[in-house]
């Protein structure tokens, strides 16, 4: 069942120092990353493939065929090739004829059952032992069908006995993968600033934005939000890796100008979330199969490429810090997870991202 994982347990430290900073860190401010990008396999392949957005579309196709064999396809007015937009399925779920809604509800039930089996597979991992909460993020949850599928999965888990609490990510999925960047960095790096630039590279979209944050009396990030989010869809376009990097650089240059006009104190750090295993040197070791071109290995360094295109931010040398995209999306929920010890994130998108966290100390979420 178990495939290669990333994460070094280690002992907790109270404060993350500036000298500790590197790409793909396991110890962040107040939280340890136990593992991420866990590639679980069984006899049918990667376990996570049963619960990504493509898997849900396959469920829709299967139920259309089942109805079609008996009478006719209730969704005959929709294309049979390619994915049906979530927004169209949401509308049909609320206003469609009863057979149209039956197809969608059946797909939701099937997907929820598959998602439960995926969750249980992760809970068998040593690093996931004692998990109290699982944040469910990714673009799929930004829909009625996604939220119903997660709710149905929760009901199934509860029916089988004690289970972690499943929570839909509280920030919009287009912003969560940016907001989490503010919780990555040592507090001493942020004390003179109130904003930073962030990147979220996914299998379908790239998002760049300004993350504005406030620090508490101890100098730690108390609240963060995304502004001026630039979303670029590449999943259905013929683009190369270099095209994406160039587009990101242009976006960051524009965002720096916007931050200046808003009188934000922009930090010279860019936090980038990317699929896969991130080496301490910033290279991507594996797991970028959903991105166009070759991102893995020693021949490409995303941070160095961006630093060459944007050598300075607000008059200071640019430093790009890279981590796994699911890790950063999970960190966006850090303020709401302070009252539990062990928690995790699963992101339902082109793939199924995953990460598990342990808090340094347990305290009220609004402390």
Short mmCIF file of C-alpha atoms in Angstrom, two decimals:
data_model
loop_
_atom_site.label_atom_id
_atom_site.label_comp_id
_atom_site.label_asym_id
_atom_site.label_seq_id
_atom_site.Cartn_x
_atom_site.Cartn_y
_atom_site.Cartn_z
CA UNK A 1 0.00 0.00 0.00
CA UNK A 2 2.70 2.48 0.95
CA UNK A 3 4.72 4.34 -1.65
CA UNK A 4 7.56 6.87 -1.31
CA UNK A 5 6.90 9.70 1.12
CA UNK A 6 8.60 12.88 2.17
CA UNK A 7 8.99 14.19 5.69
CA UNK A 8 11.40 13.87 8.58
CA UNK A 9 9.66 13.60 11.97
CA UNK A 10 12.38 15.11 14.22
CA UNK A 11 11.79 17.03 17.44
CA UNK A 12 9.80 20.25 17.66
CA UNK A 13 11.63 23.53 18.00
CA UNK A 14 10.02 26.58 19.55
CA UNK A 15 11.22 29.16 17.03
CA UNK A 16 12.30 28.81 13.43
CA UNK A 17 15.42 30.88 12.84
CA UNK A 18 16.41 32.73 9.68
CA UNK A 19 19.40 30.42 9.17
CA UNK A 20 17.05 27.42 9.13
CA UNK A 21 15.31 28.63 5.98
CA UNK A 22 15.51 26.41 2.91
CA UNK A 23 13.28 25.02 0.19
CA UNK A 24 10.88 22.21 1.11
CA UNK A 25 11.29 22.75 4.85
CA UNK A 26 9.82 20.23 7.30
CA UNK A 27 9.86 22.57 10.29
CA UNK A 28 7.98 25.83 9.91
CA UNK A 29 6.80 28.46 12.37
CA UNK A 30 4.95 26.49 15.05
CA UNK A 31 4.21 23.47 12.89
CA UNK A 32 6.02 20.39 11.61
CA UNK A 33 5.32 18.79 8.24
CA UNK A 34 5.28 15.06 8.93
CA UNK A 35 4.96 14.04 5.28
CA UNK A 36 3.64 15.29 1.97
CA UNK A 37 3.12 14.08 -1.60
CA UNK A 38 2.67 10.53 -0.27
CA UNK A 39 2.25 8.36 -3.35
CA UNK A 40 0.13 5.45 -2.13
CA UNK A 41 -0.31 2.50 -4.45
CA UNK A 42 -2.27 -0.72 -4.49
CA UNK A 43 -3.01 -3.32 -7.15
CA UNK A 44 -5.04 -0.81 -9.18
CA UNK A 45 -2.39 1.93 -9.26
CA UNK A 46 -2.17 5.23 -7.40
CA UNK A 47 -4.81 5.40 -4.68
CA UNK A 48 -5.21 9.17 -5.11
CA UNK A 49 -6.34 8.78 -8.72
CA UNK A 50 -9.69 7.54 -7.40
CA UNK A 51 -10.47 10.91 -5.87
CA UNK A 52 -9.33 13.67 -8.20
CA UNK A 53 -11.61 15.81 -10.35
CA UNK A 54 -11.11 13.51 -13.35
CA UNK A 55 -12.40 10.59 -11.29
CA UNK A 56 -15.63 12.47 -10.60
CA UNK A 57 -16.11 13.14 -14.32
CA UNK A 58 -15.67 9.42 -14.96
CA UNK A 59 -18.47 8.72 -12.47
CA UNK A 60 -20.72 11.10 -14.39
CA UNK A 61 -19.93 9.29 -17.66
CA UNK A 62 -20.63 5.88 -16.11
CA UNK A 63 -24.05 6.90 -14.82
CA UNK A 64 -24.96 8.53 -18.13
CA UNK A 65 -24.21 5.19 -19.82
CA UNK A 66 -26.24 3.25 -17.24
CA UNK A 67 -29.29 5.45 -17.78
CA UNK A 68 -28.70 5.45 -21.53
CA UNK A 69 -28.76 1.66 -21.77
CA UNK A 70 -32.17 1.55 -20.06
CA UNK A 71 -33.82 4.53 -21.75
CA UNK A 72 -31.87 7.63 -22.73
CA UNK A 73 -29.00 9.74 -21.46
CA UNK A 74 -30.50 12.35 -19.11
CA UNK A 75 -27.60 14.67 -19.91
CA UNK A 76 -27.96 14.27 -23.66
CA UNK A 77 -27.71 18.03 -24.15
CA UNK A 78 -24.21 18.10 -22.70
CA UNK A 79 -20.99 17.01 -24.45
CA UNK A 80 -19.83 13.43 -24.00
CA UNK A 81 -16.16 14.26 -24.63
CA UNK A 82 -14.23 16.24 -22.08
CA UNK A 83 -15.18 17.46 -18.64
CA UNK A 84 -18.51 19.11 -17.88
CA UNK A 85 -17.88 22.36 -15.98
CA UNK A 86 -18.68 22.21 -12.27
CA UNK A 87 -20.91 25.26 -12.62
CA UNK A 88 -23.16 23.49 -15.16
CA UNK A 89 -23.46 20.41 -12.96
CA UNK A 90 -24.30 22.64 -9.98
CA UNK A 91 -27.14 24.27 -11.91
CA UNK A 92 -28.54 20.92 -13.02
CA UNK A 93 -28.31 19.59 -9.48
CA UNK A 94 -30.48 22.44 -8.25
CA UNK A 95 -32.87 23.01 -11.17
CA UNK A 96 -32.64 20.00 -13.50
CA UNK A 97 -35.17 17.26 -14.21
CA UNK A 98 -35.22 14.44 -11.68
CA UNK A 99 -33.19 12.07 -13.88
CA UNK A 100 -30.56 14.74 -14.49
CA UNK A 101 -30.26 15.22 -10.76
CA UNK A 102 -30.24 11.45 -10.23
CA UNK A 103 -27.15 11.07 -12.45
CA UNK A 104 -25.30 13.76 -10.52
CA UNK A 105 -26.34 12.48 -7.08
CA UNK A 106 -25.28 8.96 -8.07
CA UNK A 107 -21.88 10.25 -9.17
CA UNK A 108 -21.53 12.17 -5.89
CA UNK A 109 -22.29 9.04 -3.85
CA UNK A 110 -19.79 6.95 -5.82
CA UNK A 111 -17.11 9.60 -5.56
CA UNK A 112 -17.72 10.01 -1.82
CA UNK A 113 -17.28 6.27 -1.29
CA UNK A 114 -14.04 6.34 -3.27
CA UNK A 115 -12.85 9.37 -1.31
CA UNK A 116 -13.53 7.54 1.96
CA UNK A 117 -11.35 4.63 0.83
CA UNK A 118 -8.59 7.11 -0.04
CA UNK A 119 -8.86 8.81 3.36
CA UNK A 120 -8.70 5.46 5.12
CA UNK A 121 -5.58 4.53 3.14
CA UNK A 122 -3.85 7.69 4.32
CA UNK A 123 -4.95 7.09 7.90
CA UNK A 124 -3.09 3.78 7.81
CA UNK A 125 0.21 5.64 7.42
CA UNK A 126 2.27 6.02 10.59
CA UNK A 127 2.64 9.74 9.93
CA UNK A 128 -1.15 10.13 9.79
CA UNK A 129 -1.78 8.29 13.06
CA UNK A 130 -4.02 10.25 15.41
CA UNK A 131 -5.21 12.69 12.74
CA UNK A 132 -7.97 14.84 14.21
CA UNK A 133 -8.95 16.95 11.20
CA UNK A 134 -8.54 16.83 7.45
CA UNK A 135 -8.91 20.02 5.45
CA UNK A 136 -10.26 19.29 1.96
CA UNK A 137 -9.23 21.84 -0.63
CA UNK A 138 -8.60 22.14 -4.35
CA UNK A 139 -10.82 23.48 -7.09
CA UNK A 140 -13.35 20.65 -6.80
CA UNK A 141 -14.51 21.94 -3.41
CA UNK A 142 -15.43 25.29 -4.97
CA UNK A 143 -18.76 23.83 -6.10
CA UNK A 144 -21.96 22.44 -4.66
CA UNK A 145 -21.16 18.98 -6.00
CA UNK A 146 -17.74 19.08 -4.34
CA UNK A 147 -19.09 20.17 -0.98
CA UNK A 148 -21.83 17.51 -1.09
CA UNK A 149 -19.27 14.82 -1.93
CA UNK A 150 -17.13 15.79 1.06
CA UNK A 151 -20.21 15.94 3.31
CA UNK A 152 -21.34 12.53 2.15
CA UNK A 153 -17.83 11.15 2.76
CA UNK A 154 -17.95 12.53 6.30
CA UNK A 155 -21.27 10.78 6.91
CA UNK A 156 -19.83 7.46 5.70
CA UNK A 157 -16.75 7.85 7.91
CA UNK A 158 -18.86 8.65 10.97
CA UNK A 159 -21.11 5.65 10.29
CA UNK A 160 -18.07 3.38 10.60
CA UNK A 161 -16.91 4.67 13.98
CA UNK A 162 -14.56 7.39 15.28
CA UNK A 163 -13.18 9.43 12.39
CA UNK A 164 -11.36 12.68 11.69
CA UNK A 165 -13.40 15.79 11.07
CA UNK A 166 -13.48 16.69 7.36
CA UNK A 167 -13.50 20.44 6.74
CA UNK A 168 -13.89 22.31 3.47
CA UNK A 169 -11.03 24.77 3.14
CA UNK A 170 -12.19 28.15 4.43
CA UNK A 171 -10.36 30.32 1.89
CA UNK A 172 -11.26 30.26 -1.78
CA UNK A 173 -9.20 27.54 -3.53
CA UNK A 174 -7.77 30.17 -5.90
CA UNK A 175 -6.41 32.05 -2.89
CA UNK A 176 -5.59 29.33 -0.33
CA UNK A 177 -2.47 28.18 -2.20
CA UNK A 178 -1.17 31.75 -1.98
CA UNK A 179 -2.28 32.67 1.55
CA UNK A 180 -0.44 29.71 3.09
CA UNK A 181 2.86 31.30 2.02
CA UNK A 182 2.63 33.79 4.87
CA UNK A 183 2.82 30.92 7.40
CA UNK A 184 5.97 29.42 5.85
CA UNK A 185 8.51 32.03 6.80
CA UNK A 186 10.34 32.78 10.07
CA UNK A 187 8.74 35.74 11.83
CA UNK A 188 12.04 37.67 11.87
CA UNK A 189 11.92 37.74 8.05
CA UNK A 190 8.52 39.45 8.06
CA UNK A 191 8.78 41.99 10.88
CA UNK A 192 9.51 44.93 8.56
CA UNK A 193 6.87 44.05 5.96
CA UNK A 194 3.13 43.54 5.55
CA UNK A 195 2.93 41.79 2.16
CA UNK A 196 4.73 39.30 -0.07
CA UNK A 197 4.37 37.83 -3.55
CA UNK A 198 3.19 34.24 -3.93
CA UNK A 199 2.77 31.68 -6.72
CA UNK A 200 0.59 28.58 -6.89
CA UNK A 201 1.43 26.30 -9.83
CA UNK A 202 -1.22 23.64 -10.47
CA UNK A 203 -1.92 21.07 -13.14
CA UNK A 204 -4.60 23.26 -14.75
CA UNK A 205 -4.01 26.83 -13.53
CA UNK A 206 -1.22 29.08 -12.36
CA UNK A 207 -2.09 31.71 -9.76
CA UNK A 208 0.03 34.65 -8.69
CA UNK A 209 -0.94 37.23 -6.12
CA UNK A 210 -0.08 39.58 -3.30
CA UNK A 211 -0.48 38.14 0.19
CA UNK A 212 -1.14 40.86 2.77
CA UNK A 213 -0.61 39.85 6.39
CA UNK A 214 -0.70 41.16 9.96
CA UNK A 215 1.62 40.08 12.76
CA UNK A 216 0.60 39.46 16.36
CA UNK A 217 2.39 40.79 19.45
CA UNK A 218 4.90 37.92 19.24
CA UNK A 219 5.74 38.77 15.64
CA UNK A 220 3.96 35.73 14.16
CA UNK A 221 1.44 35.93 11.33
CA UNK A 222 -2.01 36.41 12.84
CA UNK A 223 -4.00 36.91 9.67
CA UNK A 224 -3.35 36.79 5.93
CA UNK A 225 -5.39 37.38 2.80
CA UNK A 226 -4.78 37.40 -0.94
CA UNK A 227 -5.09 40.47 -3.15
CA UNK A 228 -4.82 41.11 -6.90
CA UNK A 229 -4.86 37.40 -7.77
CA UNK A 230 -3.84 36.73 -11.37
CA UNK A 231 -5.09 33.35 -12.67
CA UNK A 232 -3.79 31.86 -15.89
CA UNK A 233 -5.24 28.63 -17.25
CA UNK A 234 -2.67 26.47 -19.03
CA UNK A 235 -4.21 22.99 -18.75
CA UNK A 236 -5.96 23.13 -22.13
CA UNK A 237 -3.31 25.15 -23.96
CA UNK A 238 -0.20 24.11 -25.86
CA UNK A 239 2.40 25.72 -23.61
CA UNK A 240 5.89 24.78 -22.48
CA UNK A 241 7.52 24.94 -19.07
CA UNK A 242 9.43 28.04 -20.15
CA UNK A 243 6.17 29.68 -21.29
CA UNK A 244 4.75 29.21 -17.81
CA UNK A 245 7.87 30.56 -16.08
CA UNK A 246 7.89 33.62 -18.37
CA UNK A 247 4.20 34.25 -17.70
CA UNK A 248 4.79 34.00 -13.95
CA UNK A 249 7.64 36.52 -14.16
CA UNK A 250 5.47 39.03 -16.03
CA UNK A 251 2.73 38.61 -13.46
CA UNK A 252 5.11 39.17 -10.54
CA UNK A 253 6.50 42.34 -12.12
CA UNK A 254 2.96 43.69 -12.49
CA UNK A 255 2.05 42.69 -8.93
CA UNK A 256 5.12 44.47 -7.56
CA UNK A 257 3.93 47.66 -9.26
CA UNK A 258 0.44 47.23 -7.79
CA UNK A 259 1.88 46.72 -4.32
CA UNK A 260 3.89 49.93 -4.69
CA UNK A 261 0.80 51.91 -5.71
CA UNK A 262 -1.01 50.54 -2.65
CA UNK A 263 1.90 51.59 -0.39
CA UNK A 264 2.40 48.02 0.81
CA UNK A 265 5.71 47.13 2.44
CA UNK A 266 6.56 44.28 0.10
CA UNK A 267 9.01 41.65 1.35
CA UNK A 268 11.74 40.61 -1.11
CA UNK A 269 10.65 36.97 -0.83
CA UNK A 270 8.54 35.07 -3.35
CA UNK A 271 6.92 31.88 -2.07
CA UNK A 272 6.14 29.37 -4.82
CA UNK A 273 3.96 26.28 -4.45
CA UNK A 274 4.54 23.51 -6.96
CA UNK A 275 3.46 19.85 -7.21
CA UNK A 276 5.96 17.19 -6.20
CA UNK A 277 8.83 16.58 -3.82
CA UNK A 278 10.91 19.71 -3.27
CA UNK A 279 14.61 19.29 -2.52
CA UNK A 280 16.34 21.54 0.01
CA UNK A 281 18.27 23.07 -2.91
CA UNK A 282 15.02 24.05 -4.64
CA UNK A 283 15.04 21.38 -7.33
CA UNK A 284 11.89 19.34 -7.86
CA UNK A 285 12.64 15.67 -7.34
CA UNK A 286 9.44 14.08 -8.68
CA UNK A 287 5.69 14.46 -8.92
CA UNK A 288 5.19 17.07 -11.65
CA UNK A 289 3.65 14.71 -14.19
CA UNK A 290 0.56 16.95 -14.54
CA UNK A 291 2.65 19.94 -15.65
CA UNK A 292 3.76 20.55 -19.26
CA UNK A 293 7.42 19.90 -19.94
CA UNK A 294 10.14 18.63 -17.65
CA UNK A 295 10.22 20.27 -14.20
CA UNK A 296 12.01 17.44 -12.36
CA UNK A 297 15.70 16.91 -11.75
CA UNK A 298 18.89 18.93 -11.50
CA UNK A 299 18.63 20.51 -14.97
CA UNK A 300 15.90 22.96 -13.93
CA UNK A 301 15.63 25.25 -10.92
CA UNK A 302 12.41 27.26 -10.72
CA UNK A 303 13.76 29.63 -8.08
CA UNK A 304 16.89 30.50 -10.02
CA UNK A 305 14.88 31.02 -13.21
CA UNK A 306 12.53 33.50 -11.49
CA UNK A 307 15.35 35.26 -9.63
CA UNK A 308 17.11 35.81 -12.97
CA UNK A 309 13.96 37.39 -14.44
CA UNK A 310 13.20 39.44 -11.31
CA UNK A 311 16.54 40.16 -9.61
CA UNK A 312 15.07 42.71 -7.18
CA UNK A 313 11.82 43.37 -5.35
CA UNK A 314 11.27 46.79 -3.79
CA UNK A 315 14.98 47.52 -4.11
CA UNK A 316 16.18 44.32 -2.41
CA UNK A 317 17.61 41.11 -3.83
CA UNK A 318 14.86 38.63 -4.67
CA UNK A 319 14.78 35.29 -2.90
CA UNK A 320 12.38 32.60 -4.14
CA UNK A 321 11.37 29.91 -1.66
CA UNK A 322 9.70 26.76 -3.02
CA UNK A 323 7.50 24.19 -1.32
CA UNK A 324 4.87 21.65 -2.27
CA UNK A 325 1.57 23.22 -3.33
CA UNK A 326 -0.60 21.05 -1.04
CA UNK A 327 1.61 21.98 1.93
CA UNK A 328 1.10 25.69 1.26
CA UNK A 329 -2.63 25.29 0.69
CA UNK A 330 -2.88 23.40 3.97
CA UNK A 331 -0.94 26.12 5.81
CA UNK A 332 -3.65 28.63 4.86
CA UNK A 333 -5.77 26.86 7.52
CA UNK A 334 -3.10 27.18 10.20
CA UNK A 335 -5.04 29.75 12.32
CA UNK A 336 -8.06 27.42 12.51
CA UNK A 337 -5.97 24.37 13.40
CA UNK A 338 -4.15 25.68 16.47
CA UNK A 339 -6.52 23.89 18.84
CA UNK A 340 -5.59 20.40 17.64
CA UNK A 341 -2.32 18.46 17.55
CA UNK A 342 -2.49 16.46 14.30
CA UNK A 343 -4.15 17.58 11.09
CA UNK A 344 -3.86 17.09 7.35
CA UNK A 345 -4.87 18.43 3.97
CA UNK A 346 -6.14 16.70 0.83
CA UNK A 347 -6.50 18.83 -2.29
CA UNK A 348 -8.86 17.58 -5.00
CA UNK A 349 -7.74 18.95 -8.34
CA UNK A 350 -5.99 17.60 -11.41
CA UNK A 351 -4.31 15.24 -8.95
CA UNK A 352 -4.82 14.58 -5.25
CA UNK A 353 -2.39 16.62 -3.18
CA UNK A 354 -1.72 15.66 0.42
CA UNK A 355 0.23 16.72 3.48
CA UNK A 356 0.18 15.99 7.21
CA UNK A 357 1.03 18.48 9.97
CA UNK A 358 1.74 18.39 13.71
CA UNK A 359 1.41 21.54 15.79
CA UNK A 360 4.11 22.61 18.21
CA UNK A 361 1.56 23.44 20.86
CA UNK A 362 -2.21 23.27 21.16
CA UNK A 363 -4.03 26.55 21.78
CA UNK A 364 -7.36 28.22 20.97
CA UNK A 365 -7.57 29.09 17.24
CA UNK A 366 -8.08 32.77 17.98
CA UNK A 367 -5.18 33.00 20.43
#
